[in-house]
Amino acid sequence: MNVHKRFGAEGVQGLGGGMVSAASQQNLQKAEDLCRKGRPRDAVPFLMLALEDENNLDADIQMAFLSPNKPAVVEVLENAEVKGRRLLKRRLGPNTFSDDGPHVGNFGMIVETRPYMRVLQALVRMYFENGKYTKSTETMIEMMRLCPADNMNQRSWLGSMLLRVGRHADALYFAQVWIDADEGDGTPPLRGGTAFQAPHRELCSEAREKALSDPYFSPAVLLHTAALAAFHLWGACPQAAQYLRLAARANPHILVKILGRRSAPDEMNMLPRGINGPEEAQDYRWLTQDLWTEARVWGWITSDPVINRELLKICSRPDCTAQETRPTQFKQCAACHQVTYCAQTCQKSDWKRHRAECQEHQRIKKTIKNFDQGKPNTTNVPIISTDFPVGGPPVAFDGTKFL
């Protein structure tokens, strides 16, 4: 979401560390706010004024996403990328994008580079939506080269795209280096995990398996990538099975929906999200569900008795011991999606107990939503601002198209 530019370094110094004029930035902000209110037509005049400053790459992004024509969006963004490289070379020097220069690998610390990185992030999504999977993959690899710390969370997408283009060994290596990264000193993997080498075949230790099973800290999307990549490389081997089971524990929302034969999402989830929640699961399924329902893969995951056991829910009412006989048989609480009930009678009976945690979960999501929309935090839930957006593209309105 574009609102993240209003906090952190750019909130203080201005877009691109002050590269964009105040007038252009104000016009962009007006346009973004109008888009959030579902008024994209009214936003166009302000965007045209914002674009008078060639340094305002975010105005290019916003204008691109107002187009109903996806190929046209790609063309606008590709032109913005070319312009952005030119602007950065002018600002930071001719070796800005050279491996042996002072900037590659440090883009996360250079405020001037952030609008350009947002252009790349937008291109990642639009290449994917236009079926240009190789270009989407290559763009993310370039982003990881420029910013190995991955401030924009492209690692939640890159593994999936490597799988989609058939680079299974690279997908497994990439997932493994990031899965193992939190055991180190905090230094990100070389080139953000894209200095590809042969993946290893070692199983996780018992202690490591326990740590990776924690849904509050586990990189669930990468575990799914590792499981699928290992299966494509070596079949139903112990490593593939271990990654699959860890993935199911870290974010069961993904495989539950796949095994429950739910239709693949036709768009990203633009709602506030927590770690390893249903929103992240929707995004992952949007990217990869067809890869999991291929006949050979489907036969593997449906024949694993441990996986099926892991995903079968027990009714959340403490006194009820009913368990599903198939994934997604029970219904979730519609408000929080965190608890599951075998029947409406159990849900009603458990409401007195569940109410407080349900309302707290909704309060946290409201806080995140307010932050995304640039509204004051009125819920007293602490939130830490990052300079880069997390997850999807920096589009400032949810699904509205300018016609």
XYZ file of C-alpha atoms in Angstrom:
403
model
C 0.000 0.000 0.000
C 1.265 3.426 -0.862
C 0.493 4.742 2.597
C 3.736 3.214 3.883
C 5.569 6.033 2.136
C 4.007 8.433 4.641
C 5.940 6.886 7.495
C 9.605 6.185 8.144
C 12.395 7.946 6.283
C 10.266 9.085 3.355
C 7.653 10.451 5.710
C 10.322 12.766 7.087
C 12.507 13.507 4.040
C 9.889 13.259 1.299
C 9.511 10.714 -1.513
C 12.829 9.323 -2.612
C 14.606 11.212 0.139
C 13.416 14.562 -1.186
C 13.843 13.847 -4.912
C 10.159 14.654 -5.525
C 8.892 18.215 -5.238
C 6.444 19.033 -2.452
C 3.741 20.010 -4.960
C 4.050 16.745 -6.874
C 3.984 14.737 -3.671
C 0.853 16.548 -2.446
C -0.938 15.892 -5.735
C -0.009 12.213 -5.577
C -1.312 11.972 -2.033
C -4.637 13.514 -3.067
C -4.903 11.050 -5.938
C -4.142 8.063 -3.722
C -6.699 9.127 -1.144
C -9.337 9.500 -3.864
C -8.535 6.042 -5.165
C -8.960 4.574 -1.679
C -12.402 6.162 -1.580
C -13.313 4.470 -4.851
C -13.067 7.667 -6.927
C -10.312 6.881 -9.479
C -11.750 9.242 -12.133
C -11.396 12.166 -9.759
C -7.804 11.124 -9.047
C -6.594 11.450 -12.643
C -6.211 15.289 -12.742
C -4.097 15.185 -9.587
C -1.965 12.392 -11.030
C -1.367 14.384 -14.192
C -0.100 17.259 -12.053
C 2.068 14.880 -10.005
C 3.610 13.481 -13.196
C 4.924 16.909 -14.153
C 7.819 16.073 -11.836
C 9.679 13.259 -13.642
C 11.161 12.135 -10.334
C 7.751 11.009 -9.052
C 7.864 7.343 -10.005
C 5.011 6.588 -7.605
C 2.746 8.717 -9.794
C 3.707 6.478 -12.729
C 2.800 3.413 -10.668
C -0.526 4.846 -9.632
C -1.391 5.916 -13.166
C -0.478 2.455 -14.461
C -2.832 0.724 -12.049
C -5.719 2.939 -13.091
C -5.695 1.360 -16.543
C -8.194 -1.459 -17.208
C -5.776 -2.898 -19.777
C -3.184 -5.163 -18.126
C -0.689 -5.119 -21.025
C -0.856 -1.308 -20.966
C -0.078 -1.383 -17.227
C 3.061 -3.393 -17.949
C 4.184 -0.946 -20.637
C 3.742 2.064 -18.337
C 5.650 0.341 -15.547
C 8.468 -0.774 -17.854
C 8.872 2.820 -19.013
C 8.917 3.918 -15.358
C 11.633 1.353 -14.636
C 13.819 2.731 -17.439
C 13.226 6.261 -16.218
C 13.978 5.208 -12.635
C 17.353 3.708 -13.560
C 18.250 6.911 -15.380
C 17.227 9.063 -12.432
C 19.204 6.979 -9.932
C 22.345 7.001 -12.073
C 22.049 10.747 -12.292
C 21.544 11.015 -8.526
C 23.899 8.308 -7.196
C 26.405 7.845 -9.984
C 26.878 5.740 -13.153
C 27.828 2.625 -11.172
C 24.600 2.603 -9.139
C 23.581 -0.801 -10.502
C 27.064 -2.333 -10.787
C 27.997 -5.265 -8.561
C 31.347 -3.653 -7.846
C 29.800 -0.274 -6.976
C 28.965 0.989 -3.462
C 25.175 0.719 -3.761
C 24.221 -2.780 -4.900
C 23.398 -4.814 -1.824
C 22.603 -1.662 0.151
C 19.437 -0.418 -1.533
C 17.515 -1.026 1.688
C 19.510 1.745 3.357
C 19.296 4.293 0.521
C 16.093 6.320 0.610
C 16.490 7.543 -2.963
C 16.173 3.980 -4.298
C 12.804 3.244 -2.752
C 10.487 4.610 -5.459
C 12.450 2.597 -8.040
C 12.069 -0.560 -5.939
C 8.326 0.052 -5.749
C 8.247 0.158 -9.558
C 9.969 -3.240 -9.657
C 7.524 -4.605 -7.103
C 4.584 -3.468 -9.202
C 6.161 -5.068 -12.280
C 6.496 -8.382 -10.431
C 2.764 -8.556 -9.950
C 1.777 -7.335 -13.402
C 4.179 -9.703 -15.153
C 2.555 -12.520 -13.182
C -0.966 -11.406 -14.038
C -0.014 -11.202 -17.725
C 1.488 -14.695 -17.697
C 5.052 -13.399 -18.088
C 6.371 -15.689 -15.369
C 10.022 -15.629 -16.392
C 10.070 -11.830 -16.364
C 8.354 -11.788 -12.961
C 11.002 -14.186 -11.653
C 13.914 -12.250 -13.129
C 12.588 -8.979 -11.691
C 12.463 -10.454 -8.194
C 15.976 -11.856 -8.556
C 17.142 -8.347 -9.482
C 15.360 -6.935 -6.428
C 17.127 -9.444 -4.184
C 20.467 -8.538 -5.765
C 19.900 -4.871 -5.067
C 18.493 -5.432 -1.568
C 19.501 -8.834 -0.108
C 17.739 -8.034 3.183
C 14.490 -8.159 1.180
C 12.753 -5.148 2.708
C 9.839 -5.706 0.338
C 9.255 -9.365 1.254
C 9.713 -10.700 -2.256
C 10.875 -14.021 -0.833
C 7.217 -14.882 -0.201
C 6.750 -14.793 -4.014
C 10.082 -15.710 -5.564
C 10.112 -19.358 -4.463
C 6.668 -19.835 -5.979
C 7.722 -18.269 -9.268
C 10.890 -20.355 -9.466
C 8.659 -23.416 -9.159
C 6.306 -22.111 -11.817
C 9.109 -21.677 -14.355
C 10.485 -25.138 -13.581
C 13.589 -24.080 -11.647
C 13.000 -26.625 -8.882
C 16.598 -26.879 -7.633
C 16.856 -23.075 -7.411
C 13.489 -22.920 -5.633
C 14.625 -25.434 -3.022
C 17.990 -23.744 -2.508
C 16.303 -20.340 -2.156
C 13.789 -21.674 0.382
C 16.483 -23.478 2.366
C 18.795 -20.474 2.772
C 15.929 -18.314 4.040
C 14.492 -21.054 6.271
C 17.928 -21.403 7.829
C 18.657 -17.655 7.926
C 17.170 -17.047 11.383
C 19.693 -19.470 12.899
C 22.522 -17.143 11.919
C 23.626 -13.684 13.018
C 20.933 -11.818 11.128
C 23.001 -11.342 7.977
C 20.816 -11.969 4.920
C 21.832 -14.693 2.450
C 24.217 -13.772 -0.350
C 22.319 -11.821 -3.033
C 19.170 -12.447 -1.034
C 19.382 -16.181 -1.641
C 19.764 -15.880 -5.420
C 23.422 -16.890 -5.648
C 22.006 -20.280 -6.537
C 23.824 -23.486 -5.636
C 22.793 -27.120 -5.311
C 20.228 -27.591 -2.495
C 21.068 -29.919 0.385
C 19.140 -33.085 1.322
C 19.548 -32.943 5.084
C 16.555 -33.380 7.372
C 15.843 -30.791 10.061
C 16.877 -31.762 13.565
C 14.211 -32.388 16.187
C 14.903 -29.004 17.803
C 14.779 -27.224 14.459
C 11.577 -29.027 13.521
C 9.989 -27.819 16.744
C 11.023 -24.219 16.037
C 9.710 -24.347 12.475
C 6.367 -25.676 13.682
C 5.642 -22.420 15.514
C 3.022 -20.547 13.438
C 4.060 -17.194 14.920
C 7.625 -17.384 13.629
C 7.766 -20.062 10.953
C 8.274 -19.098 7.273
C 5.263 -21.145 6.155
C 5.282 -20.043 2.510
C 8.936 -21.028 2.129
C 8.247 -24.399 3.751
C 5.537 -25.045 1.164
C 7.987 -24.064 -1.575
C 10.653 -26.367 -0.138
C 8.227 -29.296 0.078
C 7.017 -28.967 -3.497
C 10.512 -28.378 -4.880
C 11.971 -31.378 -3.033
C 9.148 -33.569 -4.335
C 9.766 -32.493 -7.929
C 13.478 -33.188 -7.531
C 13.439 -36.455 -5.584
C 9.854 -37.679 -5.329
C 8.131 -38.591 -2.057
C 11.402 -38.531 -0.119
C 11.761 -37.998 3.654
C 12.857 -34.381 3.161
C 9.811 -33.507 1.045
C 7.544 -35.156 3.621
C 9.175 -33.292 6.510
C 8.872 -29.910 4.801
C 5.247 -30.667 3.927
C 4.323 -31.505 7.507
C 6.104 -28.436 8.848
C 4.279 -26.307 6.281
C 0.920 -27.744 7.331
C 1.613 -26.922 10.986
C 2.890 -23.402 10.282
C -0.058 -22.308 8.120
C -2.758 -24.987 7.804
C -5.018 -22.568 5.903
C -3.140 -23.329 2.677
C -3.338 -27.115 2.429
C -6.734 -27.248 4.135
C -8.239 -25.219 1.293
C -6.326 -27.129 -1.385
C -7.251 -30.563 -0.020
C -10.788 -29.355 0.599
C -10.983 -28.699 -3.167
C -11.764 -25.034 -2.701
C -11.537 -22.996 -5.888
C -8.282 -21.109 -6.366
C -8.568 -17.381 -5.533
C -8.847 -15.104 -8.550
C -7.067 -12.203 -6.849
C -4.804 -11.263 -3.962
C -6.181 -10.642 -0.487
C -5.923 -6.895 0.199
C -7.100 -7.133 3.831
C -4.925 -6.557 6.922
C -3.006 -9.658 7.878
C -1.131 -11.375 10.639
C 1.678 -13.915 10.377
C 0.719 -17.168 8.631
C -2.957 -16.278 8.551
C -5.752 -16.893 6.015
C -4.880 -13.725 4.088
C -1.336 -14.920 3.409
C -2.772 -18.336 2.546
C -5.041 -16.771 -0.074
C -2.123 -14.960 -1.692
C -0.060 -18.147 -1.798
C -2.930 -20.139 -3.296
C -3.483 -17.359 -5.859
C 0.126 -17.829 -6.947
C 0.492 -21.604 -6.775
C -2.690 -23.634 -6.257
C -2.601 -25.121 -9.749
C 0.915 -26.405 -9.032
C -0.415 -28.351 -6.035
C -3.335 -29.889 -7.897
C -1.257 -31.434 -10.698
C -2.017 -35.173 -10.756
C 1.366 -36.380 -9.495
C 1.571 -33.817 -6.705
C -2.063 -34.350 -5.745
C -1.501 -38.093 -5.410
C 1.419 -37.416 -3.085
C -0.237 -34.988 -0.681
C -3.552 -36.869 -0.499
C -1.819 -40.174 0.297
C 0.194 -38.818 3.235
C -1.710 -39.977 6.360
C 0.200 -37.642 8.673
C -0.732 -34.587 6.587
C -4.380 -35.497 6.537
C -4.292 -36.039 10.298
C -2.530 -32.693 10.852
C -5.186 -30.792 8.903
C -8.330 -32.333 10.377
C -9.760 -29.855 12.871
C -11.187 -30.586 16.303
C -14.177 -28.505 17.360
C -12.996 -25.404 19.229
C -15.599 -25.687 21.987
C -13.486 -27.062 24.877
C -16.011 -29.704 25.929
C -16.529 -31.035 22.406
C -14.227 -33.705 20.980
C -15.734 -33.936 17.494
C -13.130 -34.081 14.716
C -13.426 -33.595 10.989
C -13.350 -36.621 8.715
C -12.255 -34.487 5.754
C -10.562 -31.054 5.436
C -12.844 -27.975 5.633
C -15.786 -30.033 6.919
C -16.287 -27.744 9.943
C -17.075 -24.040 9.688
C -14.815 -21.227 10.921
C -15.839 -18.208 12.952
C -16.769 -15.721 10.246
C -15.348 -12.769 12.208
C -11.819 -13.958 13.011
C -11.313 -17.243 11.100
C -9.257 -18.489 14.046
C -11.595 -21.114 15.542
C -13.637 -23.950 14.035
C -16.922 -25.530 15.122
C -18.627 -28.775 14.221
C -22.099 -27.234 14.505
C -23.837 -23.927 15.135
C -24.879 -25.118 18.587
C -21.215 -25.451 19.600
C -20.440 -22.002 18.203
C -23.260 -20.381 20.185
C -22.316 -22.258 23.340
C -18.648 -21.192 23.046
C -19.280 -17.525 22.233
C -18.977 -16.325 25.833
C -15.479 -17.823 26.024
C -14.407 -16.917 22.490
C -15.782 -13.357 22.400
C -12.784 -11.636 24.019
C -10.139 -13.271 21.800
C -12.293 -12.749 18.710
C -12.704 -9.050 19.425
C -8.986 -8.670 20.168
C -8.118 -10.279 16.843
C -10.461 -7.906 15.031
C -9.001 -4.950 16.930
C -5.499 -5.851 15.746
C -6.700 -6.162 12.150
C -8.445 -2.807 12.410
C -5.202 -1.243 13.628
C -3.309 -2.608 10.633
C -6.063 -1.468 8.273
C -5.999 2.053 9.711
C -2.234 2.118 9.278
C -2.540 0.991 5.651
C -5.062 3.776 5.010
C -2.995 6.455 6.724
C -5.479 6.867 9.575
C -4.538 7.513 13.219
C -4.080 4.514 15.471
C -7.110 4.731 17.778
C -6.991 1.148 19.076
C -3.913 1.418 21.333
C -2.404 -1.611 19.619
C 1.315 -0.872 19.065
C 2.487 -1.031 15.458
C 5.940 -0.655 13.949
C 6.258 1.111 10.614
C 8.585 -0.175 7.934
C 9.708 1.973 5.048
C 8.692 -0.569 2.440
C 5.288 -2.169 1.898
C 4.861 -5.832 2.727
C 3.150 -8.288 0.433
C 1.303 -6.995 -2.598
C 1.878 -4.130 -4.974
C 1.852 -0.453 -4.025
C -1.597 0.141 -5.475
C -3.662 2.564 -3.468
C -7.134 1.221 -4.049
C -8.681 -2.228 -3.741
C -9.794 -3.545 -7.073
C -11.453 -0.410 -8.464
C -10.728 0.046 -12.149
C -10.745 3.305 -14.043
C -12.828 2.858 -17.200
